[in-house]
Coordinates of C-alpha atoms and ligand atoms in Angstrom, one line a residue:
M1 CA 8.0 -14.3 -31.6
S2 CA 6.2 -12.2 -29.0
I3 CA 8.1 -10.8 -26.0
L4 CA 5.7 -12.9 -23.9
S5 CA 6.0 -16.3 -25.6
E6 CA 7.9 -17.9 -22.7
Y7 CA 5.4 -16.6 -20.2
I8 CA 2.3 -18.1 -21.6
T9 CA 3.2 -21.7 -21.4
E10 CA 1.6 -22.3 -18.0
P11 CA -1.6 -21.0 -16.4
K12 CA -1.0 -17.9 -14.2
I13 CA -2.3 -16.1 -11.2
A14 CA -3.4 -12.7 -12.5
Y15 CA -3.1 -9.9 -9.9
F16 CA -5.1 -6.7 -10.6
S17 CA -4.4 -3.4 -8.9
M18 CA -5.2 0.2 -9.8
E19 CA -1.7 1.2 -8.6
I20 CA 1.5 -0.8 -8.4
G21 CA 4.6 0.9 -6.9
L22 CA 7.7 -0.9 -8.2
R23 CA 10.4 1.7 -8.3
D24 CA 10.9 5.3 -7.8
D25 CA 11.1 6.4 -11.4
M26 CA 7.7 4.9 -12.1
P27 CA 5.3 7.2 -10.2
T28 CA 2.3 4.7 -10.6
Y29 CA 1.4 4.6 -6.9
S30 CA -0.1 7.0 -4.3
G31 CA 0.7 5.2 -1.0
G32 CA 0.5 2.0 0.9
L33 CA -1.9 0.1 -1.4
G34 CA 0.4 0.6 -4.4
I35 CA 3.6 -0.2 -2.6
L36 CA 2.0 -3.3 -1.2
A37 CA 1.0 -4.3 -4.7
G38 CA 4.6 -3.8 -5.8
D39 CA 6.0 -5.8 -2.9
T40 CA 3.5 -8.5 -3.8
V41 CA 4.8 -8.8 -7.4
K42 CA 8.4 -8.7 -6.2
S43 CA 7.9 -11.6 -3.7
A44 CA 6.0 -13.5 -6.4
A45 CA 9.1 -13.2 -8.6
D46 CA 11.4 -14.2 -5.8
L47 CA 9.3 -17.2 -5.0
N48 CA 9.1 -18.3 -8.7
L49 CA 5.3 -18.1 -8.7
P50 CA 3.4 -18.3 -12.0
F51 CA 2.2 -14.7 -11.8
V52 CA 1.2 -11.8 -14.0
A53 CA 0.1 -8.4 -12.8
V54 CA -2.3 -5.9 -14.4
T55 CA -2.5 -2.2 -13.7
L56 CA -2.8 1.2 -15.5
I57 CA 0.1 3.1 -16.9
S58 CA -0.8 6.4 -15.1
R59 CA 1.4 8.4 -17.5
K60 CA 1.1 11.6 -15.4
G61 CA 1.4 9.6 -12.1
F62 CA -0.2 10.6 -8.9
F63 CA 1.6 13.9 -8.5
K64 CA 4.9 15.4 -7.5
Q65 CA 4.7 17.4 -4.3
D66 CA 6.1 20.9 -3.8
I67 CA 5.3 23.0 -0.7
N68 CA 5.7 26.8 -0.4
K69 CA 7.1 28.6 2.6
K70 CA 3.7 28.7 4.3
G71 CA 3.2 25.0 4.0
C72 CA 0.7 25.0 1.1
Q73 CA 1.0 21.9 -1.0
I74 CA 1.6 22.5 -4.7
E75 CA 0.8 19.6 -7.0
L76 CA 3.0 19.1 -10.1
P77 CA 2.4 16.4 -12.7
A78 CA 4.7 13.5 -12.3
E79 CA 5.1 12.8 -16.0
W80 CA 7.3 9.9 -17.0
E81 CA 8.2 8.1 -20.2
P82 CA 7.3 4.4 -20.2
S83 CA 9.4 3.7 -23.3
M84 CA 12.5 4.3 -21.2
L85 CA 11.7 1.2 -19.1
M86 CA 9.6 -1.2 -21.2
N87 CA 8.1 -2.1 -24.5
T88 CA 4.6 -2.5 -25.8
A89 CA 3.0 -5.7 -27.1
T90 CA 1.6 -5.6 -30.6
E91 CA -1.8 -6.9 -29.5
K92 CA -4.5 -4.4 -28.6
A93 CA -7.8 -4.8 -26.7
T94 CA -10.9 -2.7 -26.8
V95 CA -13.7 -1.8 -24.4
M96 CA -16.9 0.1 -25.1
I97 CA -17.3 3.3 -23.3
E98 CA -20.3 5.5 -23.8
G99 CA -21.0 3.5 -26.9
R100 CA -17.7 4.0 -28.6
P101 CA -14.7 1.6 -28.8
V102 CA -11.7 2.6 -26.7
Y103 CA -8.5 1.0 -27.8
I104 CA -6.0 -0.2 -25.2
Q105 CA -2.3 -1.1 -25.6
A106 CA -0.1 -3.0 -23.2
W107 CA 3.3 -2.0 -21.9
I108 CA 5.1 -5.0 -20.5
Y109 CA 7.5 -4.5 -17.6
F110 CA 9.4 -7.5 -16.1
V111 CA 10.1 -7.7 -12.4
E112 CA 13.1 -9.9 -12.1
S113 CA 14.1 -11.7 -8.9
L114 CA 17.7 -11.9 -7.8
R115 CA 17.6 -15.6 -9.0
G116 CA 16.4 -14.6 -12.4
W117 CA 12.7 -15.5 -12.4
K118 CA 10.6 -12.9 -14.0
V119 CA 7.0 -11.7 -13.5
P120 CA 5.4 -9.6 -16.3
V121 CA 3.5 -6.5 -15.3
I122 CA 1.0 -5.3 -17.9
F123 CA 0.4 -1.6 -17.9
L124 CA -2.7 -0.7 -19.7
D125 CA -2.6 2.5 -21.8
T126 CA -5.3 4.2 -23.9
D127 CA -3.0 6.9 -25.3
L128 CA -3.4 5.7 -28.9
P129 CA -4.1 7.7 -32.1
E130 CA -7.2 5.6 -32.7
N131 CA -8.8 7.1 -29.6
S132 CA -10.4 10.6 -29.1
P133 CA -8.3 13.1 -27.2
E134 CA -10.5 12.6 -24.1
D135 CA -10.2 8.8 -24.2
R136 CA -6.4 9.1 -24.7
G137 CA -6.2 10.7 -21.3
L138 CA -8.1 8.0 -19.5
T139 CA -5.0 6.3 -18.2
D140 CA -3.1 9.5 -17.3
Y141 CA -3.9 10.3 -13.7
L142 CA -4.0 8.0 -10.8
Y143 CA -7.0 8.8 -8.7
G144 CA -7.5 12.0 -10.7
G145 CA -10.7 13.3 -12.3
D146 CA -14.3 12.8 -11.3
K147 CA -16.5 9.8 -10.8
S148 CA -17.0 9.4 -14.5
Y149 CA -13.3 9.4 -15.1
R150 CA -12.9 6.8 -12.3
I151 CA -15.5 4.4 -13.5
K152 CA -14.0 4.6 -17.0
Q153 CA -10.6 3.8 -15.6
E154 CA -12.1 0.8 -13.8
V155 CA -13.7 -0.4 -17.0
I156 CA -10.3 -0.3 -18.6
L157 CA -8.6 -2.1 -15.7
G158 CA -11.2 -4.8 -15.0
I159 CA -12.8 -5.5 -18.4
G160 CA -9.9 -4.3 -20.5
G161 CA -7.4 -6.1 -18.3
V162 CA -9.1 -9.5 -18.8
R163 CA -9.4 -9.0 -22.5
M164 CA -5.8 -8.0 -22.8
L165 CA -4.6 -11.1 -20.9
N166 CA -6.6 -13.2 -23.4
K167 CA -5.2 -11.3 -26.4
L168 CA -1.7 -11.8 -25.1
G169 CA -2.3 -15.5 -24.8
F170 CA -2.3 -15.9 -21.1
Q171 CA -4.3 -18.7 -19.4
I172 CA -5.4 -17.6 -16.0
K173 CA -6.2 -19.9 -13.1
K174 CA -6.9 -17.3 -10.5
Y175 CA -7.9 -13.6 -10.6
H176 CA -6.7 -11.7 -7.5
M177 CA -8.3 -8.3 -7.1
N178 CA -6.3 -6.0 -4.9
E179 CA -9.2 -3.7 -3.7
G180 CA -12.5 -3.1 -5.5
H181 CA -11.1 -1.0 -8.4
A182 CA -10.7 -4.1 -10.6
A183 CA -14.0 -5.8 -9.7
F184 CA -15.5 -5.3 -13.2
L185 CA -13.3 -8.2 -14.2
I186 CA -16.0 -10.3 -12.6
L187 CA -18.6 -9.1 -15.2
E188 CA -16.2 -9.9 -18.0
L189 CA -15.6 -13.4 -16.6
L190 CA -19.4 -13.9 -16.3
Q191 CA -19.7 -13.1 -20.0
E192 CA -16.8 -15.4 -20.9
Y193 CA -18.2 -18.3 -18.9
K194 CA -21.8 -17.9 -19.9
K195 CA -23.7 -21.2 -20.0
D196 CA -24.6 -22.5 -23.4
I197 CA -28.3 -23.2 -22.8
E198 CA -30.6 -23.4 -25.8
E199 CA -33.9 -22.5 -24.3
V200 CA -33.7 -19.8 -21.7
W201 CA -36.8 -19.1 -19.6
D202 CA -35.1 -17.0 -17.0
E203 CA -32.0 -15.1 -18.0
S204 CA -30.3 -15.6 -14.7
Y205 CA -29.7 -19.3 -15.5
I206 CA -27.1 -18.4 -18.1
W207 CA -24.7 -16.9 -15.6
D208 CA -22.2 -19.4 -14.2
Y209 CA -21.6 -17.8 -10.8
E210 CA -20.0 -20.9 -9.3
T211 CA -17.3 -21.2 -12.0
V212 CA -16.4 -17.5 -11.8
K213 CA -16.4 -17.5 -8.0
E214 CA -13.9 -20.4 -8.0
L215 CA -11.6 -18.2 -10.1
C216 CA -11.7 -15.1 -7.9
V217 CA -9.7 -13.9 -4.9
F218 CA -10.4 -10.5 -3.3
T219 CA -8.4 -8.4 -0.8
T220 CA -10.2 -5.5 0.9
H221 CA -8.0 -2.7 2.3
T222 CA -10.2 -0.2 4.0
P223 CA -12.2 -0.4 7.3
V224 CA -14.2 2.8 6.4
E225 CA -17.5 2.7 4.6
S226 CA -16.6 5.8 2.4
G227 CA -13.4 4.1 1.4
H228 CA -15.2 1.6 -0.8
D229 CA -15.7 2.6 -4.4
K230 CA -19.3 3.2 -5.3
F231 CA -21.1 4.4 -8.4
S232 CA -24.7 5.3 -9.2
Y233 CA -26.5 3.0 -11.6
D234 CA -27.2 6.1 -13.7
L235 CA -23.5 6.6 -14.2
Y236 CA -23.0 2.9 -14.8
N237 CA -25.7 3.0 -17.5
E238 CA -24.2 6.1 -19.1
V239 CA -20.8 4.6 -19.4
I240 CA -21.3 0.9 -20.1
G241 CA -25.1 0.4 -19.7
D242 CA -25.8 -2.3 -22.2
Y243 CA -22.7 -4.3 -21.3
F244 CA -24.3 -6.3 -18.4
P245 CA -27.9 -6.4 -17.3
E246 CA -28.5 -3.8 -14.6
K247 CA -31.2 -6.0 -12.9
I248 CA -28.7 -8.7 -12.3
L249 CA -25.9 -6.4 -11.4
R250 CA -28.0 -4.8 -8.7
K251 CA -28.3 -8.3 -7.1
L252 CA -24.5 -8.7 -7.2
A253 CA -23.3 -5.2 -6.3
G254 CA -26.1 -3.6 -4.3
E255 CA -29.6 -2.5 -5.0
E256 CA -29.1 1.2 -4.3
Y257 CA -25.7 1.8 -5.9
L258 CA -23.0 -0.2 -7.5
N259 CA -20.6 -1.1 -4.7
M260 CA -17.4 -2.5 -6.2
T261 CA -16.4 -4.2 -2.9
L262 CA -19.7 -5.9 -2.6
L263 CA -19.4 -7.1 -6.2
G264 CA -16.0 -8.5 -5.3
F265 CA -17.2 -10.1 -2.1
N266 CA -20.2 -11.8 -3.8
L267 CA -18.1 -13.5 -6.5
S268 CA -14.9 -14.4 -4.8
Q269 CA -14.2 -17.7 -3.3
Y270 CA -11.6 -16.3 -1.0
I271 CA -11.9 -12.9 0.7
N272 CA -9.1 -11.4 2.7
G273 CA -8.7 -8.6 5.1
V274 CA -5.1 -7.2 5.6
A275 CA -4.7 -7.8 9.3
K276 CA -6.5 -9.8 12.0
K277 CA -8.2 -6.8 13.4
H278 CA -9.2 -5.6 9.9
R279 CA -10.8 -9.0 9.3
M280 CA -13.0 -8.4 12.3
I281 CA -14.0 -4.9 11.3
S282 CA -14.7 -6.1 7.7
Q283 CA -16.8 -8.9 9.1
G284 CA -18.9 -6.4 10.9
M285 CA -19.3 -4.3 7.8
F286 CA -20.2 -7.3 5.6
P287 CA -22.0 -9.8 7.8
G288 CA -22.6 -13.2 6.2
Y289 CA -19.3 -13.3 4.3
L290 CA -16.4 -15.5 5.3
I291 CA -13.4 -13.1 5.6
N292 CA -9.9 -14.4 6.2
A293 CA -6.8 -12.6 7.5
I294 CA -3.5 -12.9 5.8
T295 CA -1.7 -9.9 7.4
N296 CA 0.3 -7.7 5.0
G297 CA 4.1 -7.8 4.7
V298 CA 6.8 -5.8 3.0
H299 CA 9.5 -6.9 0.5
S300 CA 12.5 -7.4 2.7
F301 CA 15.2 -6.7 0.1
T302 CA 13.5 -3.5 -1.1
W303 CA 13.0 -2.1 2.3
T304 CA 16.3 -2.8 3.9
S305 CA 18.9 0.0 3.7
E306 CA 22.4 -0.5 2.3
S307 CA 24.1 -0.7 5.7
F308 CA 21.7 -3.3 7.0
K309 CA 22.0 -5.3 3.8
K310 CA 25.7 -5.5 4.5
I311 CA 25.4 -6.9 8.0
Y312 CA 22.6 -9.2 7.0
D313 CA 24.7 -10.6 4.2
K314 CA 27.6 -11.0 6.6
Y315 CA 25.7 -12.7 9.5
L316 CA 22.4 -13.9 8.0
P317 CA 23.2 -15.0 4.4
G318 CA 20.1 -15.9 2.4
W319 CA 17.9 -13.5 4.4
A320 CA 16.4 -11.7 1.4
N321 CA 14.8 -14.8 0.1
E322 CA 14.1 -16.4 3.4
P323 CA 13.3 -13.7 5.9
E324 CA 12.7 -16.3 8.5
I325 CA 16.5 -16.2 9.0
F326 CA 15.9 -13.0 10.9
V327 CA 15.1 -15.3 13.8
R328 CA 18.9 -15.6 14.2
V329 CA 19.5 -11.8 14.5
G330 CA 21.2 -12.4 17.9
V331 CA 24.3 -13.5 16.0
I332 CA 25.0 -9.9 14.9
P333 CA 27.3 -8.3 17.5
D334 CA 25.6 -5.3 19.3
K335 CA 28.4 -3.0 18.1
E336 CA 27.9 -3.8 14.5
L337 CA 24.2 -3.5 14.7
W338 CA 24.5 -0.1 16.2
A339 CA 27.1 0.9 13.7
S340 CA 24.8 0.0 10.8
H341 CA 22.0 2.0 12.3
M342 CA 24.3 5.0 12.8
E343 CA 25.4 4.7 9.2
A344 CA 21.8 4.9 8.0
K345 CA 21.0 7.7 10.5
K346 CA 24.0 9.8 9.3
K347 CA 22.9 9.4 5.7
L348 CA 19.4 10.7 6.6
I349 CA 20.6 13.6 8.8
D350 CA 23.1 14.7 6.2
Y351 CA 20.3 14.6 3.6
I352 CA 18.0 16.6 5.8
N353 CA 20.8 19.2 6.6
S354 CA 21.5 19.5 2.8
L355 CA 17.8 20.5 2.2
S356 CA 17.4 23.2 4.9
D357 CA 19.1 25.0 7.8
V358 CA 17.5 22.9 10.5
D359 CA 20.9 21.6 11.5
M360 CA 20.0 18.2 12.9
D361 CA 22.6 16.1 14.7
Y362 CA 23.5 12.4 14.8
D363 CA 23.2 11.8 18.5
T364 CA 19.8 13.2 19.3
L365 CA 16.9 10.7 19.5
T366 CA 15.2 11.1 16.2
I367 CA 11.5 10.4 15.7
G368 CA 10.1 9.7 12.2
Y369 CA 6.5 10.1 10.9
A370 CA 5.8 9.7 7.2
R371 CA 2.8 8.6 5.3
R372 CA -0.2 9.9 3.4
M373 CA -1.5 13.1 5.1
T374 CA -5.1 12.3 5.9
T375 CA -7.2 13.2 8.9
Y376 CA -7.6 9.8 10.5
K377 CA -3.8 9.3 10.7
R378 CA -3.5 12.3 13.1
A379 CA -0.1 13.5 12.1
D380 CA -0.4 16.3 14.7
L381 CA -1.2 14.0 17.7
L382 CA 2.3 14.6 19.0
F383 CA 1.5 18.3 19.2
T384 CA -1.7 17.9 21.2
D385 CA -0.1 19.8 24.1
P386 CA 2.7 21.9 22.6
D387 CA 4.0 23.1 26.0
R388 CA 4.2 19.6 27.4
L389 CA 6.1 18.4 24.3
K390 CA 8.5 21.3 24.7
N391 CA 9.2 20.4 28.3
I392 CA 9.7 16.7 27.5
G393 CA 11.6 17.0 24.3
T394 CA 13.7 20.2 24.2
G395 CA 17.3 19.2 23.6
K396 CA 16.3 15.5 23.7
I397 CA 14.4 14.8 20.5
Q398 CA 14.3 15.9 16.8
I399 CA 11.4 15.0 14.5
V400 CA 11.2 14.2 10.8
Y401 CA 8.0 14.5 8.8
S402 CA 7.0 13.6 5.3
G403 CA 3.8 12.9 3.3
K404 CA 1.5 13.9 0.5
A405 CA -2.2 14.9 0.8
H406 CA -4.6 13.9 -1.9
P407 CA -5.2 17.0 -4.1
K408 CA -8.8 17.0 -3.0
D409 CA -8.2 16.4 0.6
T410 CA -8.4 19.9 2.1
E411 CA -8.0 18.6 5.7
G412 CA -4.9 16.7 4.7
K413 CA -3.4 19.8 3.2
K414 CA -4.2 21.8 6.3
M415 CA -2.3 19.2 8.3
I416 CA 0.8 20.0 6.2
E417 CA 0.3 23.7 6.9
K418 CA 0.0 23.0 10.6
I419 CA 3.2 21.1 10.7
F420 CA 5.0 23.9 8.8
S421 CA 3.8 26.4 11.4
L422 CA 4.9 24.1 14.2
I423 CA 8.3 23.9 12.7
Q424 CA 8.5 27.7 13.2
K425 CA 7.0 27.7 16.7
F426 CA 9.4 25.1 18.0
K427 CA 12.5 26.8 16.6
G428 CA 15.3 26.9 19.1
K429 CA 13.5 24.1 21.2
I430 CA 12.9 21.0 19.1
K431 CA 14.2 20.6 15.6
I432 CA 11.5 19.6 13.2
T433 CA 11.7 19.1 9.5
F434 CA 9.3 18.2 6.7
I435 CA 10.8 16.4 3.7
K436 CA 8.9 17.2 0.5
N437 CA 7.6 14.7 -2.0
Y438 CA 7.4 11.5 0.0
N439 CA 8.2 8.6 -2.3
M440 CA 9.9 5.2 -2.3
E441 CA 13.4 6.7 -2.2
T442 CA 12.8 9.1 0.7
A443 CA 10.7 6.5 2.5
L444 CA 13.7 4.2 2.7
K445 CA 15.9 7.0 3.9
I446 CA 13.5 8.0 6.6
I447 CA 12.3 4.6 7.9
S448 CA 15.9 3.4 8.2
G449 CA 17.5 6.6 9.4
V450 CA 15.4 7.5 12.5
D451 CA 15.5 5.9 15.9
V452 CA 11.8 5.6 16.5
W453 CA 8.9 5.1 14.1
L454 CA 5.8 6.9 15.2
N455 CA 2.3 6.0 14.0
T456 CA -0.8 7.6 15.5
P457 CA -3.9 6.6 13.6
L458 CA -7.4 6.9 15.0
K459 CA -8.6 3.3 15.8
P460 CA -9.9 1.3 14.1
L461 CA -9.2 3.1 10.8
E462 CA -5.7 1.8 10.0
A463 CA -6.4 -1.5 8.1
S464 CA -2.8 -2.7 8.4
G465 CA -0.2 0.0 7.8
T466 CA 3.1 -1.2 6.4
S467 CA 5.7 1.6 7.0
G468 CA 6.3 0.3 10.5
M469 CA 7.2 -3.1 9.0
K470 CA 9.8 -1.3 6.8
A471 CA 11.2 0.4 9.9
A472 CA 11.5 -2.9 11.7
H473 CA 13.6 -4.3 8.8
N474 CA 16.2 -1.7 9.7
G475 CA 16.1 -2.2 13.4
V476 CA 14.0 0.9 14.0
V477 CA 11.6 0.5 16.9
N478 CA 7.9 1.2 16.5
F479 CA 5.9 3.5 18.8
S480 CA 2.3 3.2 17.7
V481 CA -1.4 3.1 18.3
L482 CA -2.6 -0.5 18.7
D483 CA -4.3 -0.8 15.4
G484 CA -3.7 -2.8 12.1
W485 CA -0.6 -4.9 12.0
W486 CA 0.9 -3.4 15.3
I487 CA -1.7 -5.3 17.4
E488 CA 0.0 -8.5 16.1
G489 CA 3.6 -7.2 16.1
H490 CA 3.6 -5.3 19.4
I491 CA 5.1 -6.7 22.6
E492 CA 5.3 -3.9 25.1
G493 CA 8.9 -2.8 25.9
F494 CA 10.2 -5.8 23.8
T495 CA 9.4 -5.1 20.1
G496 CA 8.4 -1.5 20.7
W497 CA 5.7 0.5 22.6
S498 CA 2.0 1.1 22.2
I499 CA 0.1 4.4 22.3
G500 CA -3.3 4.6 24.0
S501 CA -5.7 1.9 25.1
A502 CA -5.8 -1.7 24.1
P503 CA -7.7 -2.4 20.9
A504 CA -10.5 -4.2 22.9
Q505 CA -11.3 -1.0 24.8
I506 CA -12.7 1.0 21.9
G507 CA -15.2 3.3 23.5
P508 CA -17.0 6.2 21.9
E509 CA -14.7 8.5 24.0
N510 CA -14.7 11.8 22.3
N511 CA -11.5 12.8 24.0
I512 CA -9.7 9.8 22.5
N513 CA -7.1 12.2 21.1
K514 CA -6.3 13.4 24.6
I515 CA -6.1 10.0 26.1
D516 CA -3.8 8.8 23.3
A517 CA -1.6 11.9 23.5
N518 CA -1.3 11.6 27.2
D519 CA -0.1 8.1 26.9
L520 CA 2.3 9.1 24.2
Y521 CA 3.8 11.9 26.4
E522 CA 4.1 9.6 29.4
K523 CA 6.0 6.9 27.5
L524 CA 8.2 9.4 25.7
E525 CA 9.2 11.1 28.9
N526 CA 9.5 8.2 31.2
I527 CA 10.5 5.3 29.1
I528 CA 11.7 6.1 25.6
I529 CA 14.0 9.1 26.2
P530 CA 15.6 7.6 29.3
T531 CA 16.1 4.2 27.6
Y532 CA 17.7 5.8 24.5
Y533 CA 20.2 7.9 26.4
Q534 CA 20.9 5.8 29.5
N535 CA 20.3 2.2 28.6
R536 CA 21.8 1.6 25.1
T537 CA 21.9 -2.2 25.7
T538 CA 18.2 -2.4 26.3
W539 CA 17.7 -0.2 23.2
I540 CA 19.8 -2.5 21.1
R541 CA 17.8 -5.6 22.4
M542 CA 14.7 -3.9 21.2
M543 CA 16.3 -3.2 17.8
Q544 CA 17.1 -6.9 17.6
N545 CA 13.5 -7.8 18.5
A546 CA 12.2 -5.4 15.8
I547 CA 14.2 -7.5 13.3
G548 CA 13.9 -11.0 14.9
K549 CA 10.2 -10.7 15.7
N550 CA 8.7 -8.1 13.5
A551 CA 10.7 -8.2 10.2
Y552 CA 10.8 -12.0 10.6
Y553 CA 7.0 -12.2 10.3
F554 CA 5.8 -9.0 8.5
N555 CA 7.4 -9.6 5.2
S556 CA 5.7 -10.2 1.8
H557 CA 7.4 -13.6 1.3
R558 CA 5.4 -15.0 4.3
M559 CA 2.3 -13.1 3.0
M560 CA 2.6 -14.6 -0.5
R561 CA 3.3 -18.1 0.7
R562 CA 0.1 -17.9 2.6
Y563 CA -1.9 -16.5 -0.3
V564 CA -0.6 -19.5 -2.3
T565 CA -1.6 -22.2 0.2
E566 CA -4.8 -20.6 1.4
A567 CA -6.2 -18.7 -1.6
Y568 CA -4.5 -19.6 -4.9
I569 CA -4.3 -23.4 -4.9
R570 CA -7.5 -24.2 -3.0
Ligands
LIG601 C1 5.2 2.3 2.8 C2 4.7 3.5 2.2 C3 3.4 4.0 2.5 C4 2.5 3.4 3.5 O1 2.8 3.9 4.8 P1 1.8 3.6 6.0 O2 2.4 4.1 7.2 O3 1.6 2.1 6.0 O4 0.5 4.3 5.7 C5 3.0 5.2 1.8 N1 3.8 5.8 0.9 C6 5.1 5.3 0.6 C7 5.9 6.1 -0.3 C8 5.5 4.2 1.3 O5 6.8 3.7 0.9

């Protein structure tokens, strides 16, 4: 009997994602997109959904980050051993790449909910003796290699993924593409559902677009043009040229180049942006398509620290599977809420002090900033006017940073160097630390252990953002630019604070950094620091609102229930 026999008895929703971040010892994610995919699968399990996920094994992970004294990022392979955590199925699938067959095996990992429902996650792997050494490495590096490596990975994920599900005996009622990386699955479905017409005058009649479209759901995650995966048709032809007629593909995925997002848009019955604002931006980039907005959420149980789990269990039993219960956060006594926060904060500060000689303390207002280091996120906005920051913050704030830059992102790497040099410049004034190798474990420590969660992206480039939602689950108050989810979650002085102008006032101001920084300093000096030190009751009310208004809504259970009713069972 196959390890999957009890999972193939009813039709499933198949969720395809290039990266899925489920746990810290599986380095198969790079950032927000992968963590969201992991949270999606976990909520699907908690909600007993008929669900199966497909991704790549990424045997060498994204990378492990080390940083030298000067702040230069060093990338180490994040090798891991899948056999420690899961088994392979006996079935194998193949895809043709550059005219040769590439064999794929499937590792099956089960995500199990607290109530026992399991969702299988299929990790596709080409590291088989049947394959050439080059092909064996195709599922090694997440977002590694060149364009050719990437398109081959996408062939394995999209085409190989559909074939593997068939081989394993799954029946699929919806295919949900998390970003464009998996959009080749559409071509495989078109082949599978080809019409059986005897006399064909025009080849385009044989493709059953309507049937395939009914089966597909697409979520787009980036509001930047360059963020969409694109390939030249030359490369397409080189790698899988005779698989699907180029003439037709150009109609579906773009005349000039193969745009994976466009392919997904054209053949999905339901298209989603990840926040209301992102829906609007996407609508502008892709006029003529109906785009919906199911705003992202995070998995409440995963992103709540131990001390908060304890008080939620005590006062809000059932919260993990019904985060709506956070609406009753007011039943938690102020003292206990604060004590839970201090417990998480002490844990973080002790951890930081064990790593370096920064000597942070428990009672100073602590600001956290951690996410992928990439230019638009403006990790250095806080330091726009260093002297002003010194005046405002000396003796009153301490700052925690963390984040990886993509190995090819020189600007992102420079940002890390800049923060390292600022740590030195501010010595004796403001304590600043940078925690290396941002991952799920350090993320939970940081988002739960600081007092204020800072996010300073350049509008409108943050599609959603999710780390602020994690912070809110731990009563940590957001202080952020009005972009992505924060436009929906923010109530000034109530759930947190905004930075910069309202989202409607996006002008081509070239001094937007200055405007945003100025607002940041004003609020830090006149509102946030005084409230923290002089008005603890107001502060605790805001912590309650972060939980009762933000975590209440921005969780992946709400997100998945909406996907079910609006996208999956339509
Ligand atoms: C949540 C998370 C992210 C995403 O953070 P954003 O602030 O939404 O960009 C990235 N990396 C890790 C490890 C995370 O846990």
